Coordinates of C-alpha atoms and ligand atoms in Angstrom, one line a residue:
M7 CA -3.2 31.5 -44.8
L8 CA 0.8 32.0 -44.2
E9 CA 1.9 34.6 -42.8
A10 CA 6.1 34.0 -42.6
E11 CA 9.2 35.8 -42.5
F12 CA 10.6 32.5 -43.1
H13 CA 14.7 34.0 -43.1
D14 CA 13.7 35.3 -39.3
G15 CA 12.4 32.0 -38.2
E16 CA 8.8 33.9 -37.8
V17 CA 5.6 31.6 -39.7
T18 CA 2.1 31.1 -39.0
W19 CA -0.8 29.4 -40.5
F20 CA -4.2 29.7 -40.2
Q21 CA -3.9 32.7 -38.2
G22 CA -7.4 33.6 -37.3
G23 CA -9.0 29.8 -36.9
M24 CA -10.0 28.5 -34.3
L25 CA -10.1 25.0 -33.1
N26 CA -9.8 22.2 -30.5
V27 CA -7.3 19.4 -31.6
A28 CA -8.6 16.6 -28.9
F29 CA -12.2 17.6 -30.4
N30 CA -10.8 16.8 -33.7
C31 CA -9.4 13.6 -32.7
L32 CA -12.4 12.1 -30.5
D33 CA -15.7 14.3 -30.5
R34 CA -15.4 14.7 -34.5
H35 CA -15.7 10.9 -34.6
L36 CA -18.1 9.6 -32.2
P37 CA -21.6 10.4 -34.8
E38 CA -20.2 7.3 -37.1
K39 CA -17.1 5.8 -35.1
A40 CA -18.3 5.6 -31.3
E41 CA -17.8 2.0 -30.8
D42 CA -14.9 1.7 -33.3
T43 CA -11.4 1.1 -32.1
A44 CA -9.1 4.1 -31.7
I45 CA -6.2 2.4 -29.6
I46 CA -5.2 -1.0 -29.6
W47 CA -3.2 -1.5 -26.7
E48 CA -0.8 -4.5 -26.5
A49 CA 0.9 -4.8 -23.3
D50 CA 4.5 -6.0 -23.0
E51 CA 3.1 -9.0 -22.5
P52 CA 1.9 -10.9 -25.3
S53 CA -1.5 -12.3 -23.7
E54 CA -2.3 -8.8 -22.9
S55 CA -4.0 -6.3 -25.1
R56 CA -7.0 -4.0 -25.3
H57 CA -9.5 -2.2 -27.9
I58 CA -10.3 1.5 -26.6
T59 CA -13.1 2.3 -28.2
Y60 CA -13.5 6.4 -29.5
R61 CA -16.1 6.8 -27.1
E62 CA -13.8 5.5 -24.4
L63 CA -11.0 7.3 -25.4
K64 CA -13.5 10.6 -25.1
W65 CA -14.3 9.8 -21.9
E66 CA -11.3 9.2 -20.4
A67 CA -9.5 12.2 -21.9
A68 CA -12.7 14.4 -21.1
R69 CA -12.3 13.1 -17.0
L70 CA -8.4 13.8 -17.3
G71 CA -8.9 16.8 -18.5
N72 CA -11.7 17.5 -15.5
V73 CA -9.2 16.4 -12.8
L74 CA -6.0 18.7 -14.8
K75 CA -8.3 21.5 -14.2
N76 CA -9.4 20.9 -10.4
L77 CA -5.8 21.6 -10.1
G78 CA -5.7 24.5 -11.4
V79 CA -4.2 23.4 -14.8
R80 CA -5.3 26.7 -17.1
K81 CA -5.2 27.4 -20.6
G82 CA -1.5 27.5 -21.8
D83 CA 0.1 25.7 -18.4
R84 CA 2.8 23.3 -18.7
V85 CA 1.8 20.0 -18.0
I86 CA 5.0 17.7 -18.1
I87 CA 4.1 13.0 -18.9
Y88 CA 6.7 11.1 -18.1
L89 CA 4.9 7.6 -18.9
P90 CA 5.3 3.9 -20.2
M91 CA 3.1 3.1 -23.1
I92 CA 0.1 2.8 -21.7
P93 CA -3.6 4.2 -22.4
E94 CA -2.9 6.9 -19.9
L95 CA -0.3 8.5 -21.9
A96 CA -2.6 9.1 -24.6
Y97 CA -5.8 10.3 -22.2
A98 CA -2.8 12.5 -20.6
M99 CA -2.0 14.1 -24.2
L100 CA -5.4 14.4 -25.3
A101 CA -6.8 16.0 -21.7
C102 CA -4.4 18.8 -21.9
A103 CA -5.0 19.3 -25.5
R104 CA -8.5 19.4 -24.9
I105 CA -8.3 22.2 -22.2
G106 CA -5.6 23.8 -23.8
A107 CA -2.8 22.8 -21.6
V108 CA 0.6 22.9 -23.2
H109 CA 2.0 19.2 -22.5
S110 CA 5.7 17.9 -23.0
V111 CA 6.3 14.2 -22.7
V112 CA 9.5 13.2 -21.7
F113 CA 10.4 9.4 -23.1
A114 CA 10.3 7.3 -20.2
G115 CA 13.9 6.1 -20.6
F116 CA 15.0 9.7 -19.3
S117 CA 16.9 9.8 -16.1
A118 CA 16.1 12.2 -12.9
T119 CA 18.5 14.8 -14.2
S120 CA 17.1 15.2 -17.9
L121 CA 13.5 15.1 -16.4
R122 CA 14.5 17.8 -14.2
D123 CA 16.0 19.9 -16.9
R124 CA 12.7 19.4 -18.9
V125 CA 10.5 20.5 -15.8
L126 CA 12.5 23.6 -15.0
D127 CA 12.9 24.7 -18.2
C128 CA 9.1 24.6 -19.4
G129 CA 8.0 25.6 -16.0
A130 CA 4.7 22.7 -15.6
T131 CA 2.7 22.7 -12.5
V132 CA 1.8 18.9 -12.8
V133 CA 3.7 16.1 -13.4
I134 CA 2.1 12.4 -14.7
T135 CA 4.1 9.5 -14.2
A136 CA 3.2 6.1 -13.5
N137 CA 4.2 3.7 -10.1
E138 CA 6.2 1.6 -12.5
G139 CA 7.0 0.6 -16.2
R140 CA 6.7 -2.4 -17.7
R141 CA 9.3 -3.3 -20.6
G142 CA 11.2 -6.4 -22.2
G143 CA 9.7 -8.2 -18.8
K144 CA 11.8 -5.9 -16.6
A145 CA 9.9 -3.2 -14.1
I146 CA 11.4 0.7 -14.3
P147 CA 10.9 2.4 -11.1
L148 CA 9.2 5.7 -12.5
K149 CA 7.8 7.3 -9.7
A150 CA 11.0 7.0 -7.8
I151 CA 12.5 8.5 -10.4
V152 CA 9.9 11.6 -10.7
D153 CA 10.6 12.1 -6.8
D154 CA 14.1 12.3 -7.3
A155 CA 13.5 14.8 -10.0
V156 CA 11.2 17.0 -8.8
T157 CA 12.7 17.3 -5.1
G158 CA 12.9 21.0 -4.4
I159 CA 10.7 22.3 -7.6
D160 CA 8.3 24.9 -5.9
S161 CA 6.4 25.0 -9.4
V162 CA 5.5 21.3 -9.3
K163 CA 2.5 21.5 -7.1
S164 CA 1.0 17.8 -8.4
V165 CA 2.1 14.8 -9.4
L166 CA -0.3 12.3 -10.8
V167 CA 0.2 8.7 -10.2
A168 CA -1.0 5.9 -12.8
K169 CA -0.9 2.2 -11.2
R170 CA 0.6 -0.1 -14.0
T171 CA 1.7 -2.7 -11.8
A172 CA 0.7 -3.5 -8.6
T173 CA 4.1 -2.5 -6.9
E174 CA 4.0 0.1 -3.6
V175 CA 5.6 3.1 -4.4
P176 CA 5.8 6.1 -1.3
M177 CA 3.3 8.9 -2.0
H178 CA 4.2 12.8 -0.8
F179 CA 0.8 13.9 0.6
G180 CA -0.5 16.9 -0.5
R181 CA 1.8 16.6 -3.8
D182 CA 0.8 12.9 -4.9
I183 CA -2.4 11.6 -6.4
W184 CA -3.4 8.6 -7.6
L185 CA -4.4 8.9 -11.4
E186 CA -7.6 6.6 -11.2
E187 CA -9.3 7.7 -8.2
A188 CA -8.8 11.5 -9.1
M189 CA -10.5 10.1 -12.8
L190 CA -13.4 7.9 -10.7
N191 CA -14.8 11.2 -9.4
E192 CA -14.8 12.9 -12.7
R193 CA -17.7 13.4 -15.5
G194 CA -17.1 12.3 -18.5
T195 CA -17.4 15.4 -20.5
C196 CA -15.2 18.5 -20.4
P197 CA -15.9 21.2 -22.5
C198 CA -13.4 21.6 -24.9
E199 CA -11.2 25.3 -24.8
W200 CA -11.4 26.9 -28.1
M201 CA -8.0 27.4 -29.3
S202 CA -6.6 30.4 -31.5
A203 CA -4.2 28.4 -35.1
E204 CA -1.0 29.5 -33.5
D205 CA -1.7 28.6 -29.8
P206 CA 1.1 26.4 -28.4
L207 CA 0.2 22.9 -28.3
F208 CA 3.3 20.6 -27.1
I209 CA 7.2 21.2 -26.4
L210 CA 9.5 18.2 -26.9
Y211 CA 12.9 18.1 -26.0
T212 CA 15.6 16.7 -28.7
S213 CA 19.2 17.4 -28.7
G214 CA 20.8 20.0 -30.9
S215 CA 24.4 20.5 -31.7
T216 CA 25.1 22.9 -28.5
G217 CA 24.3 23.1 -24.7
K218 CA 21.2 21.3 -23.1
P219 CA 18.2 19.3 -25.0
K220 CA 15.9 22.5 -26.4
G221 CA 12.3 22.3 -26.4
L222 CA 10.4 22.4 -29.9
L223 CA 7.5 24.0 -29.6
H224 CA 4.4 23.0 -31.8
T225 CA 1.2 24.8 -32.4
Q226 CA -2.1 23.8 -33.1
A227 CA -3.7 24.0 -36.8
G228 CA -0.8 23.2 -38.8
Y229 CA 0.6 20.7 -36.7
L230 CA -2.8 19.2 -36.7
L231 CA -2.9 19.4 -40.4
Y232 CA 0.0 18.3 -41.2
A233 CA 0.1 15.4 -39.1
S234 CA -3.1 14.2 -40.6
L235 CA -2.3 14.6 -44.1
T236 CA 0.8 12.8 -43.9
H237 CA -0.4 10.3 -42.1
K238 CA -3.3 9.3 -44.3
I239 CA -1.6 10.1 -47.9
V240 CA 1.9 8.2 -46.8
F241 CA 0.2 5.3 -45.4
D242 CA -2.6 5.2 -47.9
Y243 CA -4.9 4.8 -44.9
H244 CA -8.4 3.8 -45.6
P245 CA -12.0 3.7 -43.0
G246 CA -11.0 0.1 -41.3
D247 CA -7.4 -0.3 -41.5
I248 CA -5.5 -1.2 -38.6
Y249 CA -2.0 0.6 -38.5
A250 CA 0.7 0.3 -36.0
C251 CA 3.6 2.4 -35.5
V252 CA 6.0 0.7 -33.0
A253 CA 7.5 3.7 -31.4
D254 CA 7.7 5.2 -28.5
V255 CA 5.5 8.6 -28.0
G256 CA 8.0 9.9 -26.0
W257 CA 9.3 10.9 -29.5
I258 CA 7.9 13.0 -32.4
T259 CA 7.4 10.0 -34.5
G260 CA 4.5 8.7 -31.6
H261 CA 3.2 12.0 -31.1
S262 CA 2.4 12.3 -34.7
Y263 CA 1.7 9.0 -36.1
I264 CA 0.6 7.0 -32.7
I265 CA -1.9 10.1 -31.9
Y266 CA -2.5 12.9 -33.5
G267 CA -2.2 12.1 -36.9
P268 CA -4.2 8.6 -37.1
L269 CA -6.4 10.3 -34.2
C270 CA -7.6 13.1 -36.7
N271 CA -8.2 10.5 -39.3
G272 CA -10.6 8.7 -37.3
A273 CA -8.0 5.1 -37.6
T274 CA -7.1 2.4 -35.4
T275 CA -3.9 3.3 -34.0
L276 CA -1.6 0.7 -31.8
M277 CA 0.5 1.3 -28.6
F278 CA 3.0 -1.0 -28.5
E279 CA 4.5 -1.4 -24.8
S280 CA 7.3 -3.8 -25.2
T281 CA 10.5 -4.2 -27.6
P282 CA 10.9 -5.6 -30.6
L283 CA 12.7 -8.9 -29.1
Y284 CA 10.5 -9.9 -26.4
P285 CA 9.7 -12.6 -25.4
N286 CA 11.7 -13.6 -28.5
P287 CA 12.6 -11.9 -31.7
G288 CA 8.8 -13.3 -33.3
R289 CA 6.7 -10.3 -31.6
Y290 CA 6.1 -7.7 -34.4
W291 CA 4.8 -10.3 -36.9
D292 CA 3.1 -11.9 -33.6
L293 CA 1.5 -8.2 -33.3
V294 CA 1.0 -8.2 -36.9
E295 CA -0.8 -11.7 -37.2
R296 CA -2.8 -11.4 -33.9
H297 CA -4.4 -7.9 -35.1
R298 CA -4.3 -8.2 -38.6
V299 CA -2.1 -5.2 -39.1
N300 CA -2.3 -3.0 -42.7
S301 CA 0.5 -0.7 -42.4
F302 CA 3.7 -1.0 -39.9
Y303 CA 6.1 1.8 -38.8
T304 CA 9.3 1.4 -37.1
S305 CA 13.2 2.0 -37.6
P306 CA 16.1 0.6 -39.4
T307 CA 17.4 0.0 -36.0
A308 CA 14.7 -2.5 -35.1
I309 CA 14.9 -3.9 -38.7
R310 CA 18.8 -4.8 -38.6
S311 CA 18.2 -6.6 -35.0
L312 CA 15.9 -8.4 -36.2
A313 CA 17.3 -9.7 -39.4
R314 CA 20.1 -11.1 -38.1
E315 CA 17.9 -13.1 -36.1
G316 CA 17.2 -15.1 -39.2
N317 CA 13.8 -15.6 -41.7
E318 CA 11.7 -18.2 -39.4
W319 CA 11.1 -15.7 -36.7
V320 CA 8.9 -14.0 -39.7
K321 CA 7.8 -16.7 -41.9
K322 CA 6.3 -18.0 -38.4
Y323 CA 3.9 -15.6 -38.4
D324 CA 1.0 -14.3 -40.7
R325 CA 1.7 -11.4 -42.4
S326 CA -1.0 -11.2 -45.6
S327 CA -3.0 -8.9 -43.9
L328 CA 0.2 -6.2 -44.7
R329 CA 0.0 -3.4 -47.4
I330 CA 2.8 -0.9 -46.3
L331 CA 5.6 -0.8 -44.4
G332 CA 7.2 2.2 -43.1
T333 CA 10.6 3.3 -41.6
V334 CA 11.9 6.5 -39.9
G335 CA 14.7 8.1 -37.4
E336 CA 17.4 7.2 -39.3
P337 CA 19.5 6.1 -42.4
I338 CA 18.4 2.5 -44.0
N339 CA 20.8 1.0 -45.3
P340 CA 20.0 -1.1 -48.8
E341 CA 20.4 -4.7 -47.2
A342 CA 17.9 -4.2 -44.5
W343 CA 15.4 -2.3 -46.3
K344 CA 15.5 -5.1 -48.6
W345 CA 15.5 -7.8 -46.2
Y346 CA 12.3 -6.0 -44.7
F347 CA 11.1 -5.5 -48.8
D348 CA 11.7 -9.1 -49.3
V349 CA 11.3 -10.8 -46.2
V350 CA 8.8 -9.5 -43.7
G351 CA 6.7 -7.9 -46.9
E352 CA 7.5 -10.8 -49.7
G353 CA 7.6 -8.1 -52.2
K354 CA 4.3 -6.9 -51.7
C355 CA 4.5 -4.0 -49.9
P356 CA 5.8 -0.7 -50.8
V357 CA 8.3 0.4 -47.9
V358 CA 8.0 4.0 -47.3
D359 CA 11.4 5.4 -46.3
T360 CA 10.3 8.8 -44.5
W361 CA 12.8 11.6 -43.6
W362 CA 11.8 14.1 -41.6
Q363 CA 12.8 15.6 -37.6
T364 CA 10.9 16.6 -34.4
E365 CA 11.2 20.0 -36.0
T366 CA 9.1 19.6 -39.1
G367 CA 6.7 17.4 -37.2
G368 CA 5.7 15.3 -40.1
I369 CA 6.7 13.4 -43.0
M370 CA 8.9 15.9 -45.2
V371 CA 10.6 12.9 -47.8
T372 CA 8.9 9.8 -48.6
P373 CA 7.7 7.8 -51.6
L374 CA 4.1 7.6 -51.9
P375 CA 3.0 4.0 -51.9
G376 CA 2.1 2.5 -54.8
V377 CA 2.9 5.7 -56.7
T378 CA 7.0 6.7 -56.3
A379 CA 9.4 4.1 -57.7
L380 CA 11.5 2.7 -55.1
K381 CA 15.0 2.9 -54.5
P382 CA 16.2 0.6 -51.6
G383 CA 18.3 2.9 -49.1
S384 CA 16.4 6.4 -50.6
A385 CA 13.5 8.4 -48.7
T386 CA 12.8 9.7 -52.6
L387 CA 10.8 12.6 -53.3
P388 CA 9.8 15.7 -50.8
F389 CA 6.1 15.1 -49.8
F390 CA 3.4 17.7 -51.5
G391 CA 4.0 21.6 -51.3
V392 CA 7.8 20.5 -49.5
S393 CA 10.6 22.8 -51.7
L394 CA 14.2 21.2 -50.9
S395 CA 17.6 22.4 -51.9
V396 CA 21.4 21.4 -51.2
T397 CA 23.3 23.6 -50.5
D398 CA 27.5 23.0 -50.4
E399 CA 29.5 24.3 -47.3
N400 CA 29.5 28.0 -48.5
G401 CA 25.4 28.3 -48.6
N402 CA 25.3 28.1 -52.1
C403 CA 22.3 26.4 -53.7
M404 CA 23.6 23.2 -56.1
Q405 CA 21.7 22.9 -59.2
G406 CA 21.3 19.8 -61.4
N407 CA 21.2 16.0 -60.3
G408 CA 24.1 14.0 -59.0
I409 CA 25.2 16.2 -56.3
A410 CA 26.0 15.9 -52.3
G411 CA 26.0 18.8 -49.5
H412 CA 23.9 20.0 -46.5
L413 CA 19.8 19.1 -46.8
C414 CA 17.9 22.6 -46.4
I415 CA 14.1 23.9 -47.0
E416 CA 12.7 26.4 -48.9
R417 CA 10.0 27.9 -47.5
P418 CA 7.2 26.9 -44.7
W419 CA 5.4 23.9 -44.3
P420 CA 2.2 23.6 -41.7
G421 CA 3.7 21.4 -39.3
M422 CA 7.1 23.0 -38.5
A423 CA 8.1 24.4 -35.0
R424 CA 7.4 28.1 -34.4
T425 CA 9.9 28.2 -31.5
I426 CA 12.0 26.9 -29.1
H427 CA 10.4 27.5 -25.4
G428 CA 11.7 30.0 -24.0
D429 CA 14.6 31.2 -26.6
H430 CA 13.3 32.8 -30.2
K431 CA 16.9 33.7 -30.5
R432 CA 18.4 30.1 -30.4
F433 CA 15.5 28.8 -32.7
R434 CA 16.6 31.7 -35.5
E435 CA 20.4 31.1 -35.2
M436 CA 19.9 27.1 -34.9
Y437 CA 17.8 26.9 -38.3
F438 CA 17.3 30.0 -40.0
V439 CA 20.3 32.1 -39.6
Q440 CA 23.2 29.4 -41.3
Y441 CA 21.9 29.6 -44.7
K442 CA 20.0 32.7 -45.1
G443 CA 16.5 32.6 -45.9
K444 CA 16.4 28.6 -45.5
Y445 CA 15.7 25.9 -43.0
F446 CA 18.7 23.9 -42.2
T447 CA 18.1 20.6 -41.6
G448 CA 21.4 19.5 -39.8
D449 CA 21.8 16.6 -42.5
G450 CA 23.8 15.9 -45.3
C451 CA 22.2 14.4 -48.2
R452 CA 22.7 12.9 -52.0
R453 CA 20.4 14.2 -55.0
D454 CA 21.3 11.4 -57.6
E455 CA 20.4 11.4 -61.6
D456 CA 17.0 10.6 -60.8
G457 CA 16.6 13.6 -58.2
Y458 CA 16.1 11.1 -56.0
Y459 CA 16.9 12.0 -52.2
W460 CA 19.8 10.1 -49.6
I461 CA 20.1 10.8 -46.1
T462 CA 23.5 10.4 -45.1
G463 CA 23.4 11.7 -41.8
R464 CA 24.3 14.8 -39.6
V465 CA 26.5 17.3 -40.5
D466 CA 26.4 18.8 -37.4
D467 CA 27.2 18.1 -33.7
V468 CA 24.4 15.5 -33.3
I469 CA 25.0 11.6 -33.3
N470 CA 22.0 9.3 -34.1
V471 CA 22.4 6.0 -32.3
A472 CA 19.9 3.6 -33.2
G473 CA 17.2 6.4 -34.4
H474 CA 17.8 8.3 -31.5
R475 CA 19.3 12.2 -31.8
L476 CA 22.3 13.1 -28.8
G477 CA 24.5 16.0 -28.7
T478 CA 27.9 15.3 -28.5
A479 CA 27.4 18.7 -25.8
E480 CA 25.3 16.8 -23.5
I481 CA 27.1 13.4 -23.7
E482 CA 30.4 15.4 -23.4
S483 CA 29.2 17.6 -20.2
S484 CA 27.9 14.8 -18.4
L485 CA 31.5 12.8 -18.8
A486 CA 33.4 15.8 -18.0
G487 CA 30.9 16.0 -14.2
N488 CA 32.4 12.5 -13.2
H489 CA 34.9 13.1 -10.6
L490 CA 36.8 10.7 -12.8
V491 CA 37.0 12.8 -15.9
A492 CA 38.8 16.1 -16.7
E493 CA 37.9 16.5 -20.4
A494 CA 35.9 14.4 -22.7
A495 CA 35.3 14.4 -26.1
V496 CA 32.4 11.7 -28.0
V497 CA 32.6 11.0 -31.9
G498 CA 30.1 8.9 -34.3
I499 CA 31.2 5.7 -35.1
P500 CA 29.3 3.1 -37.9
H501 CA 27.6 0.7 -35.7
E502 CA 26.5 -2.6 -37.4
I503 CA 23.1 -2.3 -35.4
K504 CA 22.3 0.9 -34.3
G505 CA 23.7 2.6 -37.0
T506 CA 26.1 5.0 -35.2
A507 CA 27.6 4.4 -31.5
I508 CA 29.1 7.0 -29.1
F509 CA 32.9 6.4 -28.9
A510 CA 34.2 8.6 -25.9
F511 CA 37.9 10.0 -25.6
I512 CA 38.4 11.3 -22.3
V513 CA 41.4 12.8 -20.2
P514 CA 41.4 11.0 -16.8
Q515 CA 42.0 12.6 -13.9
K516 CA 44.6 11.6 -11.5
E517 CA 42.2 9.5 -9.2
A518 CA 41.4 7.4 -12.7
E519 CA 45.0 6.0 -12.6
R520 CA 44.6 3.0 -10.3
M521 CA 41.6 1.4 -12.3
T522 CA 41.9 -0.5 -15.3
R523 CA 40.8 0.0 -18.3
E524 CA 37.5 -1.9 -18.1
E525 CA 37.1 -0.5 -14.5
L526 CA 36.9 2.9 -15.7
M527 CA 34.9 2.5 -18.6
G528 CA 32.4 0.2 -16.9
A529 CA 31.9 3.1 -14.4
L530 CA 31.6 6.1 -16.9
K531 CA 29.2 3.9 -19.2
E532 CA 26.9 3.5 -16.1
H533 CA 27.6 7.3 -14.9
V534 CA 25.4 8.2 -18.7
R535 CA 23.5 6.3 -18.3
H536 CA 22.1 7.2 -14.9
D537 CA 23.2 10.9 -15.7
I538 CA 21.3 11.2 -19.1
S539 CA 19.6 8.0 -20.4
P540 CA 21.0 4.2 -21.5
I541 CA 20.7 5.4 -25.1
A542 CA 23.6 8.1 -24.6
S543 CA 26.1 5.4 -22.8
P544 CA 29.2 5.2 -24.7
E545 CA 30.3 2.2 -26.8
Q546 CA 33.9 2.6 -25.7
V547 CA 35.6 5.1 -23.9
L548 CA 39.5 6.1 -24.5
S549 CA 41.7 7.5 -21.9
V550 CA 44.3 9.6 -23.6
P551 CA 47.1 12.2 -22.0
A552 CA 45.0 15.1 -24.1
L553 CA 42.7 16.4 -26.7
P554 CA 43.7 17.7 -29.9
K555 CA 42.4 21.4 -29.8
T556 CA 42.9 24.0 -31.6
R557 CA 45.0 27.4 -30.8
S558 CA 41.1 29.0 -29.6
G559 CA 40.6 26.0 -27.4
K560 CA 38.4 24.8 -29.9
I561 CA 38.3 20.6 -29.9
M562 CA 39.0 18.9 -33.3
R563 CA 36.3 16.0 -33.3
R564 CA 36.9 15.7 -37.2
I565 CA 40.4 13.9 -36.2
L566 CA 39.0 12.7 -33.2
S567 CA 36.5 10.7 -35.9
K568 CA 39.2 9.3 -38.1
I569 CA 41.4 7.9 -34.9
A570 CA 38.1 6.1 -33.6
V571 CA 37.5 4.0 -36.6
G572 CA 41.6 3.5 -36.8
N573 CA 42.0 6.0 -39.8
Y574 CA 45.4 7.5 -38.6
T575 CA 46.3 8.5 -42.1
E576 CA 43.8 10.9 -43.6
L577 CA 43.5 13.5 -40.9
G578 CA 43.7 16.6 -42.7
N579 CA 45.5 20.0 -41.3
V580 CA 46.7 19.4 -38.0
T581 CA 49.2 22.5 -38.2
T582 CA 46.7 24.7 -36.6
L583 CA 46.5 22.4 -33.3
Q584 CA 47.8 23.9 -30.4
D585 CA 49.7 20.8 -29.2
P586 CA 50.0 18.4 -33.2
A587 CA 52.0 16.3 -31.0
V588 CA 48.6 14.8 -28.8
V589 CA 47.4 13.3 -32.3
E590 CA 50.5 10.9 -32.0
Q591 CA 49.4 10.0 -28.4
I592 CA 45.7 9.6 -28.8
I593 CA 47.1 6.9 -32.0
A594 CA 49.4 5.6 -29.8
E595 CA 46.8 4.8 -27.4
H596 CA 44.0 3.9 -29.7
K597 CA 46.3 1.4 -31.3
K598 CA 46.1 -0.2 -27.6
L599 CA 42.4 -1.4 -28.4
G600 CA 43.6 -3.7 -31.1
Ligands
PRX724 O1 19.2 12.8 -39.0 C1 17.8 12.9 -39.6 C2 17.3 11.1 -39.2 O2 16.7 11.9 -37.5 C3 17.3 12.9 -37.8 C4 15.5 13.6 -37.1 O3 15.9 13.1 -35.6 P1 14.4 13.2 -34.7 O4 13.9 14.8 -34.5 O5 14.9 12.9 -33.3 O6 13.3 12.5 -35.6 C5 13.2 11.1 -35.6 C6 11.8 11.1 -36.3 C7 11.2 11.5 -37.2 C8 16.9 13.8 -38.8 O7 17.6 14.9 -39.0 N1 16.1 10.9 -39.5 C9 15.3 10.7 -39.1 N2 14.4 10.2 -40.5 C10 15.4 9.8 -41.3 C11 16.8 10.1 -40.9 N3 17.7 9.8 -41.6 C12 17.7 9.2 -42.8 N4 16.3 8.8 -43.2 C13 15.4 8.7 -42.5 N5 14.3 8.2 -43.2

């Protein structure tokens, strides 16, 4: 079943087994569930929603599978999906899974540059997008972004365009095809490509501590087993339940807990196109009332932003259907946890604080609802079969309870990513070399006296902003790519709603001297928004004469993190700096912020 050289990042599960993921998520359910709702689609406007049955979902995925095959997509070929949260996103993923193509979903909030990097890295031949997206009452010009992103990329032969709105968009003759029209001509049957357990299923890009985002590759059998098992157990799923995860499918949470896990379990899963604040802060609970949702899964940032809007928005709606509340993506502070438990769940619904990562494929640390005694702010205990260890900075495994260190995983689990697309060496070095024989998560944690785990956040150069993972290196290279900036260093600072926000220190170019602080900050925020995504845009930008560097030229972010929060006295040893006087100059600039 398991064959692994874990210390080397080589893991296989169920080798020799054959399956098709789309068959398991669709066809397998048809004898009993053809007319059951597979997906409830809740559109941006609360007045619009749709129920898609298992029969319809299979039919649409099969038709789209045929469209892809006609475009020459074969087993193993990569397809980029750059879609908003519309049903076509589910059709597209399942169509790829059906024909054995490898999808890579790119969050529709990413810029043309970010999309282009991903298209190039995975060598996609087809991109699936929409004319526009809708979110919070605003239109997002997705097709225009794709045009920008794929210009000059020869590997991209076709762009399939779903029609989300009535807005006209230019279509490139010979490349662009309206998805709906192409699907109309196709049959609703499409044979499943039988895949080996370890064939790739999808690539999902995520930020690391160095360089550009990396494409984590997940395979078929182990991933599907792990996503479906954790979905069933952690959300105590029973037939007939309505389950709503309000994340975006562009992230791993959406892959595992909107699409693959729930559909493999034959569940009714909700796809939510909008935001928690549109058209007002009652949106989630309105949705719970209208669809009689039993399990609800969201992020701590969303909970914090709703808690400050007052309890009335929650109380207005009937939430008696709720049984389980979940959170994911970042540490949840006990106050936010209590608000979720007391106000939203009226003290009746267990909160499952689930810790996991893009790399883990599914939930690793979590309470089991109704079983595990809860502690607000703790992800509690490992899931079945997961063996954790806490390691000190020298790699020694710390024994006993009441300790804090780096979180590692001791042995392989079926849902884990198998490699980084095109760079297995990087995969090995990122996760398996630092602590010999263990998988290193990049997170710090505490194990309390009861053996409960408390995740304290990233210990590498990754910043988690509102549950979104961003690499300092990515943001720094984006800033340094602007003509106003000579050098940049970014650090995370605590933020009331987002958990962590980005603070950027920049050394300006001469031409920035004519600008006011506000003008410069505005220009650079806009630059990063456009270059990466609005989620990567810095909260603060501070011009400084130089950055603190060691003699070997490495930026000492540790010092900058302290200065960014106004802690000028506990900077630690600064004698190894090339020029220790720089620190005083940076402090002087920071003090001017007031
Ligand atoms: O730092 C941890 C944080 O999110 C990181 C993984 O981010 P990503 O790969 O984007 O996946 C997010 C959704 C699974 C982790 O390394 N994180 C995730 N869940 C939690 C968390 N931190 C604390 N508590 C959690 N429940």
